[in-house]
XYZ file of C-alpha atoms in Angstrom:
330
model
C 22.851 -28.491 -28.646
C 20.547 -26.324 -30.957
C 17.010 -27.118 -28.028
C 19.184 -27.023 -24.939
C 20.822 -23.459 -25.640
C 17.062 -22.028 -27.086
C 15.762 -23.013 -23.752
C 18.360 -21.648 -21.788
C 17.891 -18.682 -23.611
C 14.290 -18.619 -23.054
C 15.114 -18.914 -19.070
C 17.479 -15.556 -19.342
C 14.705 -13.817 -21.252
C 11.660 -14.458 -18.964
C 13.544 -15.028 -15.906
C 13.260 -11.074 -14.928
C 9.451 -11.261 -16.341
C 9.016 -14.267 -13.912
C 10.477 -12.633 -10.776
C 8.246 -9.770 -11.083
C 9.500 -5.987 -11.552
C 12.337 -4.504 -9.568
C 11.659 -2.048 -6.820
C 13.649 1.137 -6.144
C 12.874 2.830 -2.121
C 14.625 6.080 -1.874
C 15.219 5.905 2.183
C 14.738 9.005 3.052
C 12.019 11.489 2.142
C 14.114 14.205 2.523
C 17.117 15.829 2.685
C 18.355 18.825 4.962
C 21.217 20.247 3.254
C 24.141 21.978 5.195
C 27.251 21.306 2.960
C 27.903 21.880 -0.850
C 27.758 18.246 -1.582
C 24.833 16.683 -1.438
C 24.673 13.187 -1.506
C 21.295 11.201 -2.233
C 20.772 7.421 -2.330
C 18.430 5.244 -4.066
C 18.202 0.938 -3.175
C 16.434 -1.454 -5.790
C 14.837 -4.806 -4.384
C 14.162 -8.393 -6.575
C 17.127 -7.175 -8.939
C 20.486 -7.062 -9.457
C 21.560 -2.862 -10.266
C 24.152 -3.481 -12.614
C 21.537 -5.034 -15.237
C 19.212 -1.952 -15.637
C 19.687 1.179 -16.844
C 18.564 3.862 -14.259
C 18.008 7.085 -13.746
C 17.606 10.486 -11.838
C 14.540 13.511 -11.953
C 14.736 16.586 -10.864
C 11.322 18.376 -9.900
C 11.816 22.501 -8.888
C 9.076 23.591 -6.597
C 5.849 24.194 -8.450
C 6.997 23.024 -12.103
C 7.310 19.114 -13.613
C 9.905 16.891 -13.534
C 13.472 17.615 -15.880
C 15.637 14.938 -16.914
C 18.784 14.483 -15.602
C 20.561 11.999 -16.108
C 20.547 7.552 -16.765
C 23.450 5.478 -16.328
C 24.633 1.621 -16.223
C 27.265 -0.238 -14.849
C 30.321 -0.276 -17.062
C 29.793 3.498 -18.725
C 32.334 5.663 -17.864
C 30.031 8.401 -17.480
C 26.167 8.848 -17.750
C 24.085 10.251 -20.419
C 22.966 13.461 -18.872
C 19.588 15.744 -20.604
C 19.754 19.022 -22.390
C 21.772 21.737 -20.514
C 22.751 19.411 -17.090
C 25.941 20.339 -15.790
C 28.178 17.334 -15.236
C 28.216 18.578 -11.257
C 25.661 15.681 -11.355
C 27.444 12.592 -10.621
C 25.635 8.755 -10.839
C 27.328 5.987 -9.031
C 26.623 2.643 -8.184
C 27.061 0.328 -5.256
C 26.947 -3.124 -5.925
C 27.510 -4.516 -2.108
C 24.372 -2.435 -1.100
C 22.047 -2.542 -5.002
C 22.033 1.316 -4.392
C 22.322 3.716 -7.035
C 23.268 7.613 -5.872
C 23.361 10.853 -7.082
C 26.389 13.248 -6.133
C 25.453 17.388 -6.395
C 28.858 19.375 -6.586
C 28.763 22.881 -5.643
C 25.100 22.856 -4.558
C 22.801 25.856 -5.772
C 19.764 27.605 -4.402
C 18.142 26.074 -8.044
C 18.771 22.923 -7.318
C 16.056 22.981 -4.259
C 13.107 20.207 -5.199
C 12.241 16.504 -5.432
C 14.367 13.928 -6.638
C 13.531 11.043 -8.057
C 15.486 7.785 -9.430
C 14.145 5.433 -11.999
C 15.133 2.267 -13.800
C 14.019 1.289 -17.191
C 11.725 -1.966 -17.167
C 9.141 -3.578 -19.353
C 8.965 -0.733 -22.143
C 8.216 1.990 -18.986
C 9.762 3.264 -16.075
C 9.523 2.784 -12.445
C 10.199 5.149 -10.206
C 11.061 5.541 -6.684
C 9.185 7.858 -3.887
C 11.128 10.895 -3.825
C 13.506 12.277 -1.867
C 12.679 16.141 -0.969
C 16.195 18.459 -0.986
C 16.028 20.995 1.491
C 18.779 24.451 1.381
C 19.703 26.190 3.856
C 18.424 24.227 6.546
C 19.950 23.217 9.515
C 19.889 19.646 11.018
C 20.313 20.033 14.342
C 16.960 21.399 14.125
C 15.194 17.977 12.974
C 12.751 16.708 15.231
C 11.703 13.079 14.941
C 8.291 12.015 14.432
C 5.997 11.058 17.389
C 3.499 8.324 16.020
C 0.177 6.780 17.381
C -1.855 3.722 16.192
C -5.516 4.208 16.863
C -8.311 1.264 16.746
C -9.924 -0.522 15.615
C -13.111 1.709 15.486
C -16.594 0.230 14.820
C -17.146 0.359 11.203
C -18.292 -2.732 9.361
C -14.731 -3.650 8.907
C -12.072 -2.452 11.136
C -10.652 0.729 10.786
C -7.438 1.963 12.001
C -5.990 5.213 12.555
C -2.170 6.318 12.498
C -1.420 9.884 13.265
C 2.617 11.777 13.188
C 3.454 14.913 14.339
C 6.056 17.017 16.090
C 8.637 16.154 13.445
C 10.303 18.484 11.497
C 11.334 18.812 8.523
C 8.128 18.462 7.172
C 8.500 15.491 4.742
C 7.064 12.077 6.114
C 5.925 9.059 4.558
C 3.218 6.824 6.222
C 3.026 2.621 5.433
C 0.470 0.041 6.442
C 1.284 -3.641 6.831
C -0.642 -6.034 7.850
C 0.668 -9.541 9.210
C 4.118 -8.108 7.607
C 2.217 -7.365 3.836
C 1.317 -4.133 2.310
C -2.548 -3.840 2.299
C -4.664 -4.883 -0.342
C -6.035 -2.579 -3.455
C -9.224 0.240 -1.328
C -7.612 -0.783 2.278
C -5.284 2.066 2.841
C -6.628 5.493 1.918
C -3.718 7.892 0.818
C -2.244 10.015 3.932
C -3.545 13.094 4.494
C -0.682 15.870 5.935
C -1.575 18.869 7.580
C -1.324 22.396 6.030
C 1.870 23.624 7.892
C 3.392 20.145 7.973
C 2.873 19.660 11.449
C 0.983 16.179 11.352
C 0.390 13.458 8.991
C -2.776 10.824 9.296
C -3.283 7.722 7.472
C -6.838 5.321 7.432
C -6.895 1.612 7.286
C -9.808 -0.674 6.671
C -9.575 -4.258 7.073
C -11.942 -7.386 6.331
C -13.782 -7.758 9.895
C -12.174 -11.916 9.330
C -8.486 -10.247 9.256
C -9.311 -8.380 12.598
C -11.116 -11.429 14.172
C -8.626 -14.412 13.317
C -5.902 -11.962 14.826
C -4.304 -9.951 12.016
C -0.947 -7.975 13.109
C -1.504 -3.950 12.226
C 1.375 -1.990 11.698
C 2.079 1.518 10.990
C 5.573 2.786 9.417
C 6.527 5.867 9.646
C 9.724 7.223 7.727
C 11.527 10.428 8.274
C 14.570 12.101 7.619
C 15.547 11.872 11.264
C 15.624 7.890 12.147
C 16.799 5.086 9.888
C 14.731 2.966 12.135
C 11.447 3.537 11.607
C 8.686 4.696 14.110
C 5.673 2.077 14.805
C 3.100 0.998 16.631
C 0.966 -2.334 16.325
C -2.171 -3.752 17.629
C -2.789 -7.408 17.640
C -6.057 -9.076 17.224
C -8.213 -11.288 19.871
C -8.264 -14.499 17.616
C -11.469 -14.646 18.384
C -13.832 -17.342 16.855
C -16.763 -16.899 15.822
C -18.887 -14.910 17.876
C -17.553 -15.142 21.174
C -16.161 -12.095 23.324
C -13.076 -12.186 25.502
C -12.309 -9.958 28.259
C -9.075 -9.367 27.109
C -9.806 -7.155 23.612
C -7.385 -4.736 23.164
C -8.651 -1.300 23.829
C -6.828 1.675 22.547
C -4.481 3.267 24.075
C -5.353 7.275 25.408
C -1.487 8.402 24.951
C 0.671 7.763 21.791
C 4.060 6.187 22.309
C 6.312 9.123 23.240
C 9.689 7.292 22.259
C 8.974 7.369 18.606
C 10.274 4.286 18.267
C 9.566 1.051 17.668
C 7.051 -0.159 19.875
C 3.552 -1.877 20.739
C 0.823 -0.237 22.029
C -0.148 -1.733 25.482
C -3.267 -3.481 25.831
C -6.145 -2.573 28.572
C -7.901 -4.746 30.027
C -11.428 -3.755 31.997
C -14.419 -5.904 33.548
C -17.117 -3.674 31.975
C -17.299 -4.931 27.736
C -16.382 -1.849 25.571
C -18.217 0.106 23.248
C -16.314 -2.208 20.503
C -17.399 -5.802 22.175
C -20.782 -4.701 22.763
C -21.473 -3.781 18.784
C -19.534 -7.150 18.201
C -21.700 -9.058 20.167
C -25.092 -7.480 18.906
C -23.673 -7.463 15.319
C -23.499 -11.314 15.391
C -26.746 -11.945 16.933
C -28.016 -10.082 14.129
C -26.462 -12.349 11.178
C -27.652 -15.127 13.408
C -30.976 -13.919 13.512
C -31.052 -13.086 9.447
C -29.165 -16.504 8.676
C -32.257 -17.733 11.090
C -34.920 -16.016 9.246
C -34.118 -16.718 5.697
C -33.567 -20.846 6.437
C -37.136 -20.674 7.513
C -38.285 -18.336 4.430
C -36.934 -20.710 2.343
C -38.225 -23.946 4.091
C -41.944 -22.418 4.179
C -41.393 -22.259 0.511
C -40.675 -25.470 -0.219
C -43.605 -27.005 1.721
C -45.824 -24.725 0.001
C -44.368 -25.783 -3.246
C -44.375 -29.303 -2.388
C -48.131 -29.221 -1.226
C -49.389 -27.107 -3.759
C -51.556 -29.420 -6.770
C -50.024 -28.886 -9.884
C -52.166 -26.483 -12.548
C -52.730 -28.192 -15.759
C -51.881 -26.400 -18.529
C -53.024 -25.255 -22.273
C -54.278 -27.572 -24.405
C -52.242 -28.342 -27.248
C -53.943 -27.319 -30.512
C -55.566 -29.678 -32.643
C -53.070 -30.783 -35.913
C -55.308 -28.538 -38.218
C -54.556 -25.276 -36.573
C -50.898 -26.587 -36.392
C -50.567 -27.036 -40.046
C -52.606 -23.696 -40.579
C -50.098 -21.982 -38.437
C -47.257 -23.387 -40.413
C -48.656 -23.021 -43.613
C -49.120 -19.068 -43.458
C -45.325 -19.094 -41.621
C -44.047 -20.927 -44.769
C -45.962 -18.107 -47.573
C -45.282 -14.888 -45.736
């Protein structure tokens, strides 16, 4: 009984190590408030809620981030930091892995970022932010137009995805490619304009990911939609150097729906700018591939033909044991 039970204890302690670390996504990047309850929500992914210990931040406008509070399933009430009113309120839905935080009586201090966290691996994780806006009214919100853009010649693929007209300003800008965030260097941070009105994001992709037909998409998240706004561009599947008619070219207008959508794909007789620096670009690696196959047969036949030079003579066995002698005595 004593192996069976270590093992299964084993399984229960790496299990979580195994699955990889949970994952909290605070939906919404922001929060318009109207009322004098708040309400703000944060879901965890690859764990079950009621087996961590989590947490909420609160960051005021132009200072750090102040405790607030941590809780777990089965407390009666959280732990909340030094001088936090218990008008904070933690709860936890189990149906939906979502862990909230309640604001009674809502003040003009309580403006900022909020953040949840959950205690894993000796560190915490925590989620993007959600921005709480006073005062605000959200009739006013305007959802996010969004435009995919590409792929521009660069030695790898680069993409382009642009938002504006939303309001309020918060926005939040993802990449996937054939459904999978982008590897480590791919996706350069978004960039967001000075009065909010736009956001931008750049992607660079492998020119293979482009060529065998990789799937682009661009997320964008706003307070306004629970459905988020994207656009995608499919590759040609081309194979190896060959150019098809039918490469997407991008489109002049961005989707004006701001939903969920494709962008359409053009078709023209005349080859595009894109096709043309294709087309030249592989005659080029053909031509190098060429040139260095020949470099290096020219050196072998040269090798091959050239008489061997014969070397140094060996010394005669007196100047050997010379040598060694002296080696030996100094």
């Amino acid at each position: 009984m004593g192996l069976p039970m270590g093992l299964f204890l084993l399984v229960l302690h790496f299990g979580g190590a195994l699955a990889g670390p949970p994952q909290l996504t605070q939906p919404s990047p922001s929060h318009v408030v109207d009322e004098k309850i708040p309400r703000l929500h944060c879901q965890m992914s690859g764990s079950d809620i009621t087996t961590h210990v989590l947490s909420w931040y609160h960051q005021p406008p132009g200072r750090g981030p102040v405790f607030l509070l941590s809780h777990r399933a089965g407390d009666s009430k959280p732990a909340y930091g030094v001088g936090i009113s218990e008008r904070f309120i933690a709860s936890l839905e189990r149906d939906t892995n979502t862990f909230s935080l309640t604001i009674g009586n809502v003040k003009p201090a309580d403006a900022g970022t909020y953040f949840c966290a959950v205690w894993y691996a000796n560190q915490y994780l925590f989620g993007e932010g959600t921005r709480l806006i006073l005062g605000g009214d959200p009739r006013k919100n305007r959802r996010p137009q969004v435009a995919l853009l590409g792929p521009a010649p660069a030695p790898g693929p680069a993409f382009l995805c642009v938002a504006w007209g939303f309001s309020p300003e918060p926005v939040r800008l993802r990449w996937q490619v054939d459904g999978r965030e982008p590897g480590p260097g791919e996706a350069a941070p978004p960039a967001e304009g000075r009065d909010g009105a736009g956001a931008a994001s750049l992607l660079h992709l492998p020119p293979r990911a482009w060529l065998e037909g990789a799937r682009v998409t661009c997320r964008v998240e706003h307070e306004t939609q629970a459905q988020q706004s994207s656009g995608e561009v499919k590759g040609a599947g081309r194979r190896g150097c060959s150019v098809s008619t039918g490469d997407p070219v991008p489109p002049p207008d961005p989707l004006g729906n701001g939903t969920a959508g494709s962008t359409a794909l053009q078709s023209t007789g005349a080859p595009s700018l894109g096709r043309i620096l294709l087309t030249a670009w592989c005659w080029y690696l053909g031509l190098l591939a060429a040139s260095c196959l020949y470099g290096l047969g020219v050196s072998l036949l040269v090798g091959l033909r050239e008489p061997r030079r014969p070397g140094p003579p060996p010394p005669p066995p007196e100047a050997r044991w010379r040598a060694g002698k002296e080696h030996h005595f100094k």
